């Protein structure tokens, strides 16, 4: 299932949010070795206080998290503008109501430990959810930070990511990329998803 | 930004570009915010337009400009509806735009408020757009209407992106009034795109020159438009030159 969580329904989904912050700690600190602040096993930063929109992918019953991502409008405070301002200014000072930033994309360890198809499938589900949400909300482009493997994955799924710049300042190279969202692109990705798995029902977007 | 085009009559239906141009001109040139919201209501052909923002000046007194009838405003205050008004209460807990019908009225007081609002000609249809600024200040832009379900659905799907642009333009005016307008900053890439626009190139041609996709070129230009409060690249060129951000 897909859950869209904003402050107004955060209480209802507190259990999932808690899992998400723990997952982020495991992925970004433990697995990727990023310099992120972890407290009580949870990774949170100040952008989590800016009322972001979370897309959370769970098991069929909505109990266990499989992956998540975080969205913020580029018209407000953004992580990318703060972290990449001096290294990739052209990319991170893009501001427009129709362009949003996606950060903290991650998949559960269980998914990571399975085969590549599972990773591809779970990522595709999240991207389809992102696409549907974007179209509904009038969002036309998504800007985000990618490592080399995420960039490869995104493109393989069918996102037309254009790299606007990169930096190795934080260790391994980080790419700043932007990709358009349109009905055509989203329906193309959905088609792939359908053929990837008969269990397409899993990807149904459930309004939360 | 001066628009020397005369105001079109309400009867005439505006194209999407004209609607945006006119709405931006209203926000730019109308002295008082009450005038802004009522003129926007007229060109959008909705029943009412409301703008709220939080944390401006005194934190407990929200900044509100609206077109609601005085009788409703009076009733609202008398009844203390601020406590049960989900559009207001929940609006500041949302980041994505939402339709009023998505909200769940749980308490009898909320339901009573909703039917009283309807009786005063507010709703049933409404669309709320939360807006942000780099300072972290939030606002809500609301349009509401009593038209048929079909007419509302059609209005919303055809005008959603314009409503979002207008909501953000209005918010940036209020933010500028309260905090002062920072001199816009354009990145090297944005200036480059704008310079090619000034030289008569369109997005596809600029994309080929810069070896980026046309979509990304348009993203850079959208960013320029937003930063300069403009609706078109032509307008942005003029303004950027005036502000000394672009020299040809």
XYZ file of C-alpha atoms in Angstrom:
456
model
C 0.000 0.000 0.000
C 0.937 3.589 -0.431
C 0.337 6.116 2.312
C 0.611 9.849 1.827
C 1.471 11.413 5.161
C 1.352 15.110 5.964
C 1.061 16.813 9.374
C -2.737 16.603 9.312
C -2.685 12.791 9.299
C 0.694 12.232 10.961
C -0.887 11.197 14.232
C -2.927 8.521 12.511
C 0.227 7.162 10.891
C 2.602 7.741 13.799
C 3.604 4.083 13.798
C 4.657 4.217 10.149
C 6.502 7.505 10.595
C 8.432 6.005 13.487
C 9.393 3.053 11.282
C 10.394 5.452 8.537
C 12.764 7.455 10.763
C 14.330 4.193 11.950
C 14.668 2.948 8.404
C 16.335 6.194 7.408
C 18.864 5.775 10.218
C 19.670 2.236 9.051
C 19.986 3.231 5.423
C 21.599 6.642 5.479
C 23.857 6.294 8.493
C 24.562 2.560 8.665
C 24.440 1.462 5.050
C 25.464 4.546 3.117
C 27.629 6.071 5.826
C 26.157 9.555 5.487
C 26.880 12.099 8.161
C 23.284 12.335 9.418
C 22.076 12.966 12.938
C 20.538 9.912 14.578
C 18.790 10.103 17.929
C 17.178 7.121 19.651
C 17.707 5.108 16.504
C 15.845 7.630 14.365
C 17.222 9.876 11.665
C 15.474 13.248 11.555
C 16.630 16.603 10.308
C 15.215 20.122 10.374
C 13.435 19.610 7.059
C 11.214 17.080 8.791
C 9.936 20.072 10.770
C 8.986 21.922 7.584
C 5.768 19.932 7.147
C 7.008 17.769 4.280
C 4.901 15.252 2.431
C 6.008 11.653 2.913
C 5.198 8.878 0.517
C 5.394 5.613 2.422
C 5.257 2.202 0.790
C 4.074 -0.551 3.110
C 3.069 -4.193 3.044
C -0.499 -5.055 2.033
C -1.909 -4.434 5.467
C -0.213 -1.089 5.915
C 1.728 -2.320 8.911
C 5.302 -2.662 7.796
C 7.257 -0.068 5.876
C 9.040 -1.080 2.661
C 10.272 2.292 1.523
C 9.716 6.021 1.701
C 10.585 9.412 0.315
C 10.148 13.034 1.365
C 8.819 15.961 -0.644
C 9.081 19.706 -0.108
C 8.169 22.618 -2.366
C 11.201 24.492 -3.710
C 9.453 27.752 -2.796
C 10.077 26.991 0.890
C 13.189 25.987 2.832
C 14.879 23.018 1.148
C 17.646 20.633 2.057
C 19.320 20.859 -1.326
C 19.596 24.646 -1.248
C 21.242 24.498 2.160
C 23.652 21.656 1.455
C 24.669 22.205 -2.153
C 24.453 25.979 -2.438
C 28.158 26.541 -2.923
C 28.964 23.396 -4.884
C 26.020 23.079 -7.298
C 24.259 26.468 -7.155
C 22.583 26.237 -10.567
C 20.729 23.118 -9.541
C 19.675 23.888 -6.026
C 18.494 27.466 -6.431
C 15.743 26.464 -8.786
C 12.537 27.738 -7.208
C 9.037 27.434 -8.579
C 5.633 26.360 -7.285
C 5.553 23.498 -9.794
C 9.021 22.160 -8.923
C 9.413 20.123 -5.713
C 12.396 18.521 -4.052
C 12.560 14.813 -3.275
C 15.005 13.668 -0.610
C 15.576 10.702 1.704
C 14.401 8.135 -0.809
C 15.065 4.740 0.734
C 14.015 1.103 0.692
C 13.792 -1.306 3.598
C 16.749 -3.586 4.347
C 14.558 -6.602 3.540
C 14.116 -5.282 0.032
C 17.807 -4.530 -0.319
C 18.730 -8.054 0.654
C 16.497 -9.561 -2.004
C 17.297 -9.606 -5.684
C 17.651 -6.664 -8.013
C 14.158 -7.189 -9.377
C 12.710 -6.634 -5.936
C 14.618 -3.378 -5.578
C 13.479 -2.299 -9.000
C 9.883 -3.214 -8.248
C 9.735 -1.400 -4.911
C 11.401 1.694 -6.371
C 8.975 1.683 -9.254
C 5.996 1.501 -6.903
C 7.297 4.541 -5.027
C 7.941 6.429 -8.231
C 4.473 5.704 -9.578
C 3.023 6.995 -6.313
C 5.192 10.086 -6.633
C 3.990 10.579 -10.203
C 0.315 10.230 -9.310
C 0.675 12.600 -6.392
C 2.568 15.144 -8.480
C -0.035 15.215 -11.224
C -2.796 15.586 -8.668
C -0.968 18.461 -6.951
C 0.127 20.335 -10.075
C 3.806 19.415 -9.662
C 5.648 19.294 -12.982
C 9.246 18.525 -12.035
C 11.108 16.842 -9.220
C 14.615 17.780 -8.202
C 16.659 15.463 -6.034
C 20.044 14.169 -4.946
C 21.190 10.814 -6.253
C 24.149 8.557 -5.790
C 25.355 6.734 -8.883
C 23.253 3.636 -8.267
C 20.061 5.557 -7.523
C 20.558 7.578 -10.676
C 20.955 4.401 -12.672
C 17.869 2.897 -11.023
C 15.728 5.970 -11.663
C 16.644 6.043 -15.308
C 16.071 2.342 -15.702
C 12.574 2.802 -14.313
C 11.881 5.428 -16.930
C 12.470 8.763 -15.228
C 14.136 11.200 -17.563
C 16.593 12.486 -14.993
C 18.887 15.222 -16.199
C 21.986 15.702 -14.095
C 22.484 19.388 -13.344
C 25.686 19.033 -11.391
C 27.570 16.883 -8.949
C 29.876 17.138 -5.983
C 32.153 14.811 -4.059
C 32.319 17.076 -1.094
C 30.398 14.670 1.136
C 32.449 11.610 0.166
C 31.111 9.581 -2.710
C 29.808 11.649 -5.618
C 26.311 13.067 -5.264
C 24.412 14.035 -8.389
C 21.788 16.740 -8.424
C 19.175 15.879 -10.972
C 15.801 17.030 -12.175
C 13.134 15.043 -13.930
C 9.807 15.976 -15.483
C 6.535 14.398 -14.465
C 3.735 14.056 -16.950
C 0.768 11.793 -17.589
C 2.711 10.155 -20.407
C 5.753 9.389 -18.281
C 3.723 8.083 -15.361
C 1.582 5.833 -17.527
C 4.703 4.457 -19.191
C 6.169 3.566 -15.804
C 2.862 2.027 -14.732
C 2.923 -0.193 -17.788
C 6.365 -1.428 -16.850
C 5.164 -2.101 -13.354
C 2.256 -4.162 -14.645
C 4.488 -6.318 -16.709
C 7.076 -6.549 -13.948
C 4.680 -8.208 -11.558
C 1.208 -9.599 -11.730
C 0.821 -8.423 -8.172
C 0.143 -4.956 -9.470
C -2.607 -4.559 -6.918
C 0.132 -3.961 -4.422
C 0.822 -0.664 -6.039
C -2.665 0.725 -5.729
C -2.558 4.134 -4.278
C -4.683 4.223 -1.197
C -5.657 7.668 -0.089
C -4.601 8.023 3.491
C 5.652 45.481 -14.259
C 3.087 47.587 -16.047
C 0.417 46.021 -18.141
C -0.949 48.568 -20.574
C -3.676 46.257 -21.758
C -7.146 47.372 -20.659
C -9.000 45.181 -18.193
C -11.155 42.726 -20.008
C -14.758 42.401 -19.070
C -15.865 39.541 -16.916
C -18.136 38.264 -19.637
C -15.182 37.591 -21.912
C -13.487 34.318 -21.174
C -9.769 34.722 -20.725
C -7.211 32.351 -22.132
C -4.928 30.688 -19.594
C -2.049 33.044 -20.373
C -4.274 36.106 -20.228
C -5.780 34.953 -16.947
C -2.338 34.650 -15.381
C -1.108 37.932 -16.842
C -4.156 39.728 -15.553
C -4.064 38.064 -12.132
C -0.376 38.951 -11.686
C -1.093 42.536 -12.757
C -3.869 42.725 -10.171
C -1.550 41.461 -7.424
C 1.203 43.844 -8.538
C -0.813 46.990 -9.092
C -3.783 46.960 -6.744
C -3.045 49.099 -3.705
C -4.929 47.269 -0.999
C -5.167 43.539 -0.453
C -8.963 43.660 -0.085
C -9.060 44.982 -3.628
C -6.700 42.224 -4.750
C -8.837 39.372 -3.470
C -12.076 40.804 -4.827
C -10.593 41.436 -8.279
C -9.137 37.934 -8.313
C -12.534 36.535 -7.426
C -14.017 38.394 -10.398
C -11.549 37.169 -12.995
C -11.528 33.625 -11.616
C -15.343 33.621 -11.603
C -15.578 31.893 -8.251
C -17.838 32.850 -5.343
C -15.054 33.759 -2.970
C -11.319 34.126 -2.593
C -9.541 34.040 0.760
C -5.901 34.520 1.650
C -4.615 33.643 5.132
C -1.131 33.665 6.468
C 0.372 32.739 9.759
C 3.172 34.050 11.917
C 3.087 37.447 10.248
C 3.570 40.384 12.602
C 1.662 39.269 15.695
C 1.531 35.486 15.816
C -1.929 35.287 17.354
C -3.595 37.546 14.819
C -3.697 35.843 11.450
C -3.435 37.981 8.356
C -6.664 37.438 6.460
C -8.095 39.027 3.344
C -11.356 37.697 2.051
C -14.387 38.332 -0.074
C -16.893 36.666 2.236
C -20.023 38.745 2.957
C -19.898 40.841 6.118
C -22.832 38.903 7.557
C -20.820 35.676 7.435
C -17.689 37.238 8.878
C -19.746 38.630 11.767
C -21.459 35.293 12.351
C -18.105 33.479 12.155
C -16.602 35.665 14.850
C -19.702 35.581 17.063
C -19.879 31.812 16.938
C -16.151 31.363 17.463
C -16.004 29.289 14.298
C -12.237 29.657 14.152
C -12.169 26.707 16.544
C -14.025 24.343 14.228
C -13.058 25.722 10.813
C -11.211 22.786 9.302
C -10.154 24.713 6.209
C -8.177 27.026 8.440
C -7.139 24.578 11.135
C -6.209 21.734 8.858
C -4.940 23.951 6.054
C -1.851 24.890 8.023
C -1.170 21.204 8.606
C -1.099 20.440 4.936
C 1.496 21.012 2.258
C -0.301 19.664 -0.797
C -3.283 21.529 -2.222
C -6.587 19.934 -1.280
C -10.273 20.008 -2.012
C -12.644 20.723 0.850
C -14.468 17.496 0.237
C -11.303 15.579 1.205
C -11.634 16.808 4.758
C -13.426 14.684 7.306
C -15.769 16.483 9.625
C -15.748 14.476 12.783
C -17.468 16.488 15.494
C -21.079 17.723 15.456
C -19.725 21.265 15.881
C -17.714 20.907 12.670
C -20.739 19.596 10.818
C -22.894 22.444 12.153
C -20.258 24.931 11.040
C -20.219 23.444 7.569
C -23.997 23.680 7.127
C -24.047 27.233 8.474
C -21.306 28.168 6.011
C -23.355 26.684 3.182
C -26.389 28.685 4.300
C -24.253 31.829 3.958
C -23.209 30.920 0.442
C -19.779 29.503 1.301
C -19.108 26.301 -0.596
C -19.852 23.459 -0.952
C -16.881 23.327 -3.289
C -13.546 24.691 -2.209
C -9.887 24.330 -3.049
C -7.108 25.326 -0.685
C -3.518 25.848 -1.779
C -0.890 25.972 0.976
C 2.016 28.243 0.049
C 5.495 28.651 1.502
C 8.434 31.005 1.352
C 12.155 30.628 1.913
C 11.704 32.514 5.196
C 9.484 29.645 6.275
C 6.270 31.677 6.297
C 3.128 29.874 5.327
C -0.044 30.982 3.713
C -3.273 29.567 2.399
C -5.052 30.595 -0.753
C -8.664 29.513 -0.965
C -11.254 29.627 -3.708
C -14.785 28.406 -3.199
C -17.852 27.988 -5.295
C -21.472 26.861 -5.255
C -21.580 25.752 -8.876
C -22.584 22.233 -9.939
C -20.251 19.321 -9.283
C -19.496 19.011 -13.000
C -18.793 22.715 -13.483
C -16.527 22.744 -10.425
C -14.599 19.668 -11.541
C -14.102 21.243 -14.953
C -13.027 24.561 -13.476
C -10.539 22.906 -11.171
C -8.942 20.643 -13.748
C -8.599 23.442 -16.280
C -7.440 26.154 -13.861
C -5.479 24.294 -11.184
C -2.016 25.269 -12.359
C -3.030 28.933 -12.720
C -4.545 28.914 -9.232
C -1.278 27.577 -7.844
C 0.727 30.297 -9.612
C -1.655 33.006 -8.404
C -1.600 31.663 -4.832
C 2.188 31.861 -4.795
C 2.273 35.315 -6.361
C -0.129 36.631 -3.740
C 1.936 35.078 -0.966
C 5.154 36.590 -2.281
C 3.522 40.038 -2.269
C 2.505 39.645 1.372
C 5.906 38.274 2.335
C 7.570 41.222 0.572
C 5.265 43.693 2.338
C 6.009 42.289 5.740
C 9.688 41.406 5.416
C 10.753 43.617 2.562
C 11.607 42.313 -0.862
C 15.044 40.753 -1.125
C 16.781 41.507 -4.365
C 16.106 38.413 -6.450
C 19.110 36.225 -7.065
C 19.436 34.447 -10.399
C 21.985 31.673 -10.863
C 24.481 31.688 -13.725
C 22.423 29.103 -15.590
C 19.200 31.058 -15.154
C 20.837 34.218 -16.471
C 22.207 32.243 -19.408
C 18.753 30.902 -20.301
C 17.231 34.349 -19.952
C 19.910 35.909 -22.140
C 19.071 33.498 -24.941
C 15.391 34.346 -24.509
C 16.289 38.013 -24.890
C 18.105 37.125 -28.103
C 14.925 35.599 -29.451
C 15.491 31.893 -28.828
C 12.756 29.593 -27.612
C 13.149 26.787 -25.065
C 13.917 24.120 -27.658
C 16.616 26.238 -29.283
C 18.110 27.179 -25.932
C 18.117 23.509 -24.937
C 20.094 22.644 -28.058
C 22.584 25.447 -27.439
C 23.125 24.543 -23.778
C 22.929 20.793 -24.420
C 20.223 20.239 -21.857
C 16.660 19.014 -22.338
C 13.900 21.451 -23.335
C 12.078 20.484 -20.144
C 15.040 21.430 -17.977
C 15.366 24.687 -19.897
C 11.748 25.429 -19.078
C 12.414 24.555 -15.427
C 15.183 27.153 -15.299
C 12.864 29.691 -16.893
C 10.019 28.829 -14.514
C 12.422 29.496 -11.685
C 13.298 32.871 -13.221
C 9.604 33.706 -13.567
C 8.945 32.831 -9.950
C 11.901 34.792 -8.625
C 10.983 37.873 -10.657
C 7.194 37.625 -10.124
C 6.637 37.379 -13.863
C 4.295 35.314 -15.984
C 6.324 35.244 -19.165
C 9.923 35.163 -20.259
C 9.502 38.415 -22.166
C 8.341 40.117 -18.994
C 11.204 38.494 -17.089
C 13.787 39.844 -19.558
C 12.500 43.393 -19.125
C 12.463 43.105 -15.372
C 15.867 41.440 -15.122
C 17.432 44.223 -17.195
C 15.735 46.854 -15.055
C 17.046 45.209 -11.896
C 20.531 44.933 -13.352
C 20.446 41.130 -13.238
C 20.848 40.801 -16.983
C 22.988 42.846 -19.324
C 22.868 42.257 -23.026
